[in-house]
Coordinates of C-alpha atoms and ligand atoms in Angstrom, one line a residue:
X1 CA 27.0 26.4 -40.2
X2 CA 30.1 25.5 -37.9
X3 CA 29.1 23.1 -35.1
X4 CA 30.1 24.3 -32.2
X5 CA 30.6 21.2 -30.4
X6 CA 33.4 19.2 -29.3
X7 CA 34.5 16.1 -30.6
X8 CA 34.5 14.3 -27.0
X9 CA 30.6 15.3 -27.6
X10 CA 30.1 13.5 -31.3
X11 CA 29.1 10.2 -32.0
X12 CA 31.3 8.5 -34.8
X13 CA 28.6 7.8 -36.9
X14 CA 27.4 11.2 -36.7
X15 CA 30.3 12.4 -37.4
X16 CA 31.1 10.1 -40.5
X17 CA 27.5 11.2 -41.9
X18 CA 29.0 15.3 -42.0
X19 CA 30.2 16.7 -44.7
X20 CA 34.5 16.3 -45.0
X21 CA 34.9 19.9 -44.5
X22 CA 32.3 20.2 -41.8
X23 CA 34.4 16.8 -40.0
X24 CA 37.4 18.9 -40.9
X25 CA 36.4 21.6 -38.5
X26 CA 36.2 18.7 -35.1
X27 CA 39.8 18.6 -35.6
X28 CA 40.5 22.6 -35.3
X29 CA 40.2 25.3 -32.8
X30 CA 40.0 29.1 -33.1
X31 CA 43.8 29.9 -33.9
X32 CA 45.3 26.2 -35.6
X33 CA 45.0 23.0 -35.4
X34 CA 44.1 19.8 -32.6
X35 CA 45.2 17.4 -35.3
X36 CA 46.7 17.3 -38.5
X37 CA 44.5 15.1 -40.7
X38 CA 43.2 16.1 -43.4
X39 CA 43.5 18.6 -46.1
X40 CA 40.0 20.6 -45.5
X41 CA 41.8 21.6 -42.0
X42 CA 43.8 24.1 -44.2
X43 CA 42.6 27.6 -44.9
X44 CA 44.6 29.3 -47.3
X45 CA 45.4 32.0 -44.5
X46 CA 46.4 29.2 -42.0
X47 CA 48.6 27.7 -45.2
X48 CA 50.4 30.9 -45.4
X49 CA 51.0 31.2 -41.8
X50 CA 52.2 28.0 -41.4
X51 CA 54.9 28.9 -44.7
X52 CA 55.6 31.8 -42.8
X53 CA 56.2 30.0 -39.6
X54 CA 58.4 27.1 -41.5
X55 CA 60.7 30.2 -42.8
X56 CA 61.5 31.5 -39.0
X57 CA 62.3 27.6 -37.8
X58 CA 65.0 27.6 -40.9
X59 CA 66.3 31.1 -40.5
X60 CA 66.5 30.5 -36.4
X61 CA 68.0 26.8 -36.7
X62 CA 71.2 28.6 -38.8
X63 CA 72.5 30.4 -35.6
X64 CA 73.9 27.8 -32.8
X65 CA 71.9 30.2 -30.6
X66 CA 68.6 29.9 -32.7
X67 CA 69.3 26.2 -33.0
X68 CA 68.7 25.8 -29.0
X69 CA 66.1 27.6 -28.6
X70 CA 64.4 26.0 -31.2
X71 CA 65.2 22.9 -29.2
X72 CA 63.8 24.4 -25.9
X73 CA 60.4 25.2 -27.1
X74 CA 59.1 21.1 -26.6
X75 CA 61.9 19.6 -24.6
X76 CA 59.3 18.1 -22.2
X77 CA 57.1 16.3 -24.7
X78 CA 57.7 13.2 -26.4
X79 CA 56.0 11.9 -29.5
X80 CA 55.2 8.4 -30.7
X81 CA 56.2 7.9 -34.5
X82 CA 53.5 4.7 -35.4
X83 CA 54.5 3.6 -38.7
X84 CA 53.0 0.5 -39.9
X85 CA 53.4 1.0 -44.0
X86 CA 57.1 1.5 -45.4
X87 CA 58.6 5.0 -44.9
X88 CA 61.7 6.7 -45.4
X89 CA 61.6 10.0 -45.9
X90 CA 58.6 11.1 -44.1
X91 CA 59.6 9.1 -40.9
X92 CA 63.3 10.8 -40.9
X93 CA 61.3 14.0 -41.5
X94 CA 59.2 14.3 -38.6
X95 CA 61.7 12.5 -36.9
X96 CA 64.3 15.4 -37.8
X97 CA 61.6 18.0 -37.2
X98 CA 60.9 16.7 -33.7
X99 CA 64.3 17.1 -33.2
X100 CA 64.6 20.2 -34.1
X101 CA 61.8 21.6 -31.7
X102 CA 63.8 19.2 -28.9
X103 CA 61.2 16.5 -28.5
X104 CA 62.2 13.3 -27.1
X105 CA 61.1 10.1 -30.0
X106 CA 59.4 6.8 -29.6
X107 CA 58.8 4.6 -32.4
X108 CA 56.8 1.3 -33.6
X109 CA 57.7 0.5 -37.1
X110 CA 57.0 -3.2 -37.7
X111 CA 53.8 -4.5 -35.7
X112 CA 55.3 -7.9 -35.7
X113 CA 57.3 -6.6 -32.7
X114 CA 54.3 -5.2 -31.1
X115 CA 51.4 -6.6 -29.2
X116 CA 49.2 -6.8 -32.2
X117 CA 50.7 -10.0 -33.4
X118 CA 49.3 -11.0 -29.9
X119 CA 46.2 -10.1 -31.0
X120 CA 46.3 -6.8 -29.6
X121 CA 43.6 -4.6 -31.7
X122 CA 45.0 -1.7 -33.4
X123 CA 43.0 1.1 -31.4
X124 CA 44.5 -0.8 -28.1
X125 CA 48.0 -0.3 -29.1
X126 CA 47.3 3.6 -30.2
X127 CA 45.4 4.2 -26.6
X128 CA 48.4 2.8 -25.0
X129 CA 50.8 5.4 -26.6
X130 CA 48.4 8.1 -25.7
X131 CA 49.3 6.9 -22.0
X132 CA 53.1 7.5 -22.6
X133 CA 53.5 10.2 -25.3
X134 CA 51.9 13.5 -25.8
X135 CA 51.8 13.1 -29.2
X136 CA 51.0 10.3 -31.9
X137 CA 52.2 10.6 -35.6
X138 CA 51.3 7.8 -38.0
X139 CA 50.9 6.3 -41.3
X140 CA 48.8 3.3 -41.7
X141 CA 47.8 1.6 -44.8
X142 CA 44.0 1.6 -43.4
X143 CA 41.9 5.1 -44.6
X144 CA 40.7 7.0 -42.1
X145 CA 41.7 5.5 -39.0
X146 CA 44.2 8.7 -37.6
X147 CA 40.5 10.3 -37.6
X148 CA 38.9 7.2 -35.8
X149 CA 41.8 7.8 -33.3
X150 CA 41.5 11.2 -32.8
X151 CA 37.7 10.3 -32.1
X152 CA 38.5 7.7 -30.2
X153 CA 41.3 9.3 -27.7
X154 CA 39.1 12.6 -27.3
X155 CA 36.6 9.5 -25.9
X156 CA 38.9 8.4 -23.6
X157 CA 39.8 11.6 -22.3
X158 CA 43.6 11.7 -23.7
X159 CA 43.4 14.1 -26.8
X160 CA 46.8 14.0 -27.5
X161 CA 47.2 15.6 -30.6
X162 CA 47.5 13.1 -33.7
X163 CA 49.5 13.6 -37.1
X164 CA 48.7 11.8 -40.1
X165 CA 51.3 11.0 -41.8
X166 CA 49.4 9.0 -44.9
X167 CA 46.4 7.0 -44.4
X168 CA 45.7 4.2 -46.9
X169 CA 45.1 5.8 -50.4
X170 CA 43.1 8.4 -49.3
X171 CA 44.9 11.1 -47.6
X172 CA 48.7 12.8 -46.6
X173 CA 47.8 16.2 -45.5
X174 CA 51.9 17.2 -44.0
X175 CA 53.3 16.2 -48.2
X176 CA 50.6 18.3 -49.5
X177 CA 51.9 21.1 -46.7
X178 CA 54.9 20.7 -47.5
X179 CA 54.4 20.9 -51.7
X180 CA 52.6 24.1 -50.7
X181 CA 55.5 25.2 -49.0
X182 CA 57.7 24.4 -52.1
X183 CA 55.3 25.8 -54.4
X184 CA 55.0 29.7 -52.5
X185 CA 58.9 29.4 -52.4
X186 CA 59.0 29.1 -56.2
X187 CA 56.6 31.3 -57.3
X188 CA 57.8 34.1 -54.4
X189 CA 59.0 36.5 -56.9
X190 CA 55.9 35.6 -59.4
X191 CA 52.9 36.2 -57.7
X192 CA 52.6 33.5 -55.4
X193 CA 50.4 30.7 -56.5
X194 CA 47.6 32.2 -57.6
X195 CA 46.6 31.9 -61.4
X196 CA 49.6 28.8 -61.7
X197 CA 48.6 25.9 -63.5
X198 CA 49.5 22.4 -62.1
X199 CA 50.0 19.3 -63.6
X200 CA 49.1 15.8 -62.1
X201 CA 51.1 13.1 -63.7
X202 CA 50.9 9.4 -62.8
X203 CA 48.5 7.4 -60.6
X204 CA 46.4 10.2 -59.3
X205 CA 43.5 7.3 -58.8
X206 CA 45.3 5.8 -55.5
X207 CA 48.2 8.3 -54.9
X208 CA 47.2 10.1 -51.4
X209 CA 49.8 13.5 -52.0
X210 CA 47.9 14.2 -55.3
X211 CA 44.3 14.1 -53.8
X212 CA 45.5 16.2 -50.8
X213 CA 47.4 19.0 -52.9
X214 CA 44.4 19.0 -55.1
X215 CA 42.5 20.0 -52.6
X216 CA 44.9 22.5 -50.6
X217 CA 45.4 24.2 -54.1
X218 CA 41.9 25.0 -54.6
X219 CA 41.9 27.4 -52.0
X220 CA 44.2 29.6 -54.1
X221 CA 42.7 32.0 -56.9
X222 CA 42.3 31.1 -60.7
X223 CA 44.4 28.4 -60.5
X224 CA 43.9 25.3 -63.2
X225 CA 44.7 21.8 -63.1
X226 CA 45.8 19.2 -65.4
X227 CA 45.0 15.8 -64.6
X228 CA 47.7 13.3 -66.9
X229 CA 47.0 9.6 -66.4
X230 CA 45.6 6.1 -67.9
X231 CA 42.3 5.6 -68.0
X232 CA 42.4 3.2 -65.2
X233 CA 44.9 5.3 -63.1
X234 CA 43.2 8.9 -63.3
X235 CA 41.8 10.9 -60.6
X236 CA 38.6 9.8 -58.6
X237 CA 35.5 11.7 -58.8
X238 CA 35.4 13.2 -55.4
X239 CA 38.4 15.3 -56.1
X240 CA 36.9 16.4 -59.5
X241 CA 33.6 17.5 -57.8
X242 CA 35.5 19.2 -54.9
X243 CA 37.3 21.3 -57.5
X244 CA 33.9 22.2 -59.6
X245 CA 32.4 23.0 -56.3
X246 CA 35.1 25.5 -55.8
X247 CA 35.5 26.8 -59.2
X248 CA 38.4 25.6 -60.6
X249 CA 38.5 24.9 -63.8
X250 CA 40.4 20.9 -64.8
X251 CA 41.2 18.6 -67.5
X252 CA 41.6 15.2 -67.8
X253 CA 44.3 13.5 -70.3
X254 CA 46.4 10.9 -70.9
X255 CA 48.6 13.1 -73.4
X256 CA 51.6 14.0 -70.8
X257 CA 54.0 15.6 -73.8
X258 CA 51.1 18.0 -74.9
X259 CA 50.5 19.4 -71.5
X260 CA 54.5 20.4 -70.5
X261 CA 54.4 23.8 -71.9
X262 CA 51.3 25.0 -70.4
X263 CA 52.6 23.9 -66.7
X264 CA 53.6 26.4 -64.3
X265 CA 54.5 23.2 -61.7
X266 CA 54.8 19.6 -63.3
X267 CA 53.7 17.0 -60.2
X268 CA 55.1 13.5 -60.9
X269 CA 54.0 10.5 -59.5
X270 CA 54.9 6.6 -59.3
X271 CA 52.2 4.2 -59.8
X272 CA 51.0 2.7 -56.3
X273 CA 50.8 -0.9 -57.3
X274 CA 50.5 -1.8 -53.6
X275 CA 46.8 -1.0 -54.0
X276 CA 46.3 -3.5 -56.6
X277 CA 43.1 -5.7 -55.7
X278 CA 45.1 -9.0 -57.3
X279 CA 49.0 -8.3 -57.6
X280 CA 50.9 -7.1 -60.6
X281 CA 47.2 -6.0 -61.7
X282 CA 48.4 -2.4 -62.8
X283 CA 51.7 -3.5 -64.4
X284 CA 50.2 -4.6 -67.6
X285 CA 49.7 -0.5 -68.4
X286 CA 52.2 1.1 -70.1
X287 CA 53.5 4.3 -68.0
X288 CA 56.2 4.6 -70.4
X289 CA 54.8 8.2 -71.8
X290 CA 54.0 9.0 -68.4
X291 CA 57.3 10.3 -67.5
X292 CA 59.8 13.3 -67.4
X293 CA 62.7 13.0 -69.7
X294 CA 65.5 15.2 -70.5
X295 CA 64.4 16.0 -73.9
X296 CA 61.4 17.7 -71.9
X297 CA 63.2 20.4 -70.3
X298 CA 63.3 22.0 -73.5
X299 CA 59.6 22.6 -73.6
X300 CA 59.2 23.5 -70.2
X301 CA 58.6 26.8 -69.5
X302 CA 62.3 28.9 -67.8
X303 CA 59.8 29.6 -64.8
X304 CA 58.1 26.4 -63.9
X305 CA 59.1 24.0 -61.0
X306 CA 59.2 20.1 -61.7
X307 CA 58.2 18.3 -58.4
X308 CA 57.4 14.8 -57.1
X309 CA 57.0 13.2 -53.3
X310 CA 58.9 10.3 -54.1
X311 CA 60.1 7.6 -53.6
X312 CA 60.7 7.8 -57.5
X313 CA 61.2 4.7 -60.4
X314 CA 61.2 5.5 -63.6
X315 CA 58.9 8.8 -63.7
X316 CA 62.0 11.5 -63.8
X317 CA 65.5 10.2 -65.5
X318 CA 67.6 11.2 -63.2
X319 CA 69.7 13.4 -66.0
X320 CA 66.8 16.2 -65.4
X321 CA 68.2 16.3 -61.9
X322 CA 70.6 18.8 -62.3
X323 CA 68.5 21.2 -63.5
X324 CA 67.2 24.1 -61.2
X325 CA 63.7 23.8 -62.3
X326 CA 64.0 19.8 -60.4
X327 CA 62.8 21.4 -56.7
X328 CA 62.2 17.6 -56.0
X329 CA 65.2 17.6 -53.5
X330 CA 64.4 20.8 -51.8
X331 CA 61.0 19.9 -52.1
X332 CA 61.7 17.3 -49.6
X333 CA 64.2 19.6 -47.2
X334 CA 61.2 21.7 -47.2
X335 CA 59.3 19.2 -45.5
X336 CA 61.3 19.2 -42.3
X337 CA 61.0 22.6 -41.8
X338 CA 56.9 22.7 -42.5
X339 CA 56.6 19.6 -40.1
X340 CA 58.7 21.2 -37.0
X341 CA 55.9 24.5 -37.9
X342 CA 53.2 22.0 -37.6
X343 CA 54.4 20.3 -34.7
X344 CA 55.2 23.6 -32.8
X345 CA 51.3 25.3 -33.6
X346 CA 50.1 22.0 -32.1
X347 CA 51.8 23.2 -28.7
X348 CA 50.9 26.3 -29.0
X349 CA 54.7 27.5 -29.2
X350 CA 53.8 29.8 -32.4
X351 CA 54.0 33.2 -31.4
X352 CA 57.1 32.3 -29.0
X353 CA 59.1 31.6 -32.8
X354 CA 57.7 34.4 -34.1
X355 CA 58.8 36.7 -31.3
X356 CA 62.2 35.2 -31.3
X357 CA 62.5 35.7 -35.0
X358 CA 61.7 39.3 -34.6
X359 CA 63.7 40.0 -32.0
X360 CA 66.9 37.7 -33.5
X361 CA 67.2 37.7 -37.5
Ligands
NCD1 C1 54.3 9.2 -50.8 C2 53.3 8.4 -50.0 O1 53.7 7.6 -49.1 O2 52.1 8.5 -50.2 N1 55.5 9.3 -50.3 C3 55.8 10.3 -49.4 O3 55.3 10.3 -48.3 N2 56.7 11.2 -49.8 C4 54.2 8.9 -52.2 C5 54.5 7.5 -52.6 O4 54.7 6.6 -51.9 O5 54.5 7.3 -53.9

């Protein structure tokens, strides 16, 4: 049963002790989202309105006309962008996207420059945003703490709406959007994603985007995946009983070539050796077979996508790029546009796009 209270009226450790999806729920309200930060926020209806909603940004955003209204819906907010683990494209995304909707941008990048290195404690320097921005996005390399901040601000009575944008190895909710978004674009003419089989190449152990697709995916109907990994790098068991939980039928190998044919999406990864308990730990596995080469878009089916979040070494040769089944550079253009969605339902300023859309293209 959905708990009807708020999350100003929940303890932390009561809400740590529910059940992900039922914590997913705190972070919702009846027509979207409070925060973005987790998959289990995502219903596939609220995943195809969001698609939908992405679509009207990019098809308004053409016209010079579009393009300012756009940038009218949010001109009086302004958004923090707290980024304390290496980014580049999903910083210049939002970044872009906030842009887009015509919100103003702050930013924190390197905490040596803050307050922290004066000892300042992390959930300080997050309340002090929440005094000067009406919005916080960010990616830390610590697991659940945009959660502990959206706890902690709806506390403090300033429940400005938080995005995570990748927490530690466990989460990245706006990439697994985003591949959504890519993925209903592709198979548009083909049935949407229902009954399309993915598969995971890489570390799917610690990489965040796999864990959160997994999991958006598994709303969709008779849809398979295929788990492609070393033994030491292969998907951790709460994904695997998620999936069994919902029905959806997996396999686990470490036999990437065998699996090509049989994809209807191919999802590469790089290994995420920035986890490693002692360093250079992972680099004694050989990920050699664990990538895309040319020779490989010969076996993959006319009608399947090849995708990856990137940043990218040595999983894709870049010779594969130039074929149309590589969506990995849309993929990522796709991202902006899902984000300024996001970012828009947060303010409520959804039906306003839709209305324009009608009404304009
Ligand atoms: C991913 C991430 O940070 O988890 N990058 C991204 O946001 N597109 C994937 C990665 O770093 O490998």
């Amino acid at each position: 049963m959905t708990d009807s209270r708020a999350l100003s009226d929940i303890g932390w450790d009561e809400l740590q002790a529910l059940d992900i999806a039922d914590r997913a729920a705190f972070f919702n309200h009846s027509d979207g989202e409070h925060h973005v930060l987790m998959a289990q926020q995502f219903s596939r209806e609220r995943m195809d309105a969001i698609g939908h909603l992405a679509t009207c940004i990019r098809q308004i955003a053409k016209e010079e006309e579009g393009a300012r209204f756009l940038q009218h819906l949010l001109w009086t907010k302004r958004t923090m962008l707290y980024f304390t683990q290496p980014s580049s494209r999903t910083f210049l995304s939002f970044s872009s996207a906030c842009r887009i909707v015509g919100m103003d941008r702050g930013e924190v990048r390197d905490i040596a420059i803050s307050s922290e290195v004066k000892g300042e404690t992390r959930e300080d320097s997050v309340r002090t945003f929440s005094s000067y921005y009406d919005m916080i996005i960010m990616r830390t390399e610590i697991g659940g703490f945009a959660e502990r901040m959206a706890w902690l601000l709806a506390h403090a009575g300033r429940p400005v709406p938080i995005i995570n944008a990748g927490s530690g190895s466990d989460q990245h909710p706006t990439q697994a959007l985003l591949d959504i978004y890519t993925l209903q674009r592709s198979f548009e003419k083909r049935g949407g994603i229902d009954g399309k089989s993915t598969v995971f190449v890489g570390d799917l152990m610690r990489g965040r985007t796999v864990r959160s697709l997994a999991q958006l995916l598994s709303a969709y109907d008779d849809v398979r995946m295929i788990f492609v990994a070393p033994d030491k790098l292969q998907i951790r068991e709460d994904i695997l009983a998620m999936l069994r939980s919902a029905n959806v039928p997996y396999e686990l190998t470490d036999d990437f070539e065998s699996t090509i044919a049989q994809a209807d999406a191919i999802y590469m990864t790089r290994v995420q050796d920035e986890w490693d308990n002692t360093p250079g730990e992972t680099g004694s596995i050989d990920i050699s077979r664990f990538s895309f080469r040319e020779e490989h878009l010969r076996v993959l089916s006319p009608d399947a996508v090849l995708m990856h979040p990137f940043p990218r070494r040595h999983e894709i040769e870049p010779q594969v790029d130039h074929d149309p089944r590589a969506v990995y550079w849309r993929q990522m253009r796709n991202g902006m546009w899902v984000r300024a969605a996001l970012i828009a339902g947060l303010f409520g300023r959804e039906q306003a796009i839709l209305d324009y859309h009608d009404a304009n293209v």
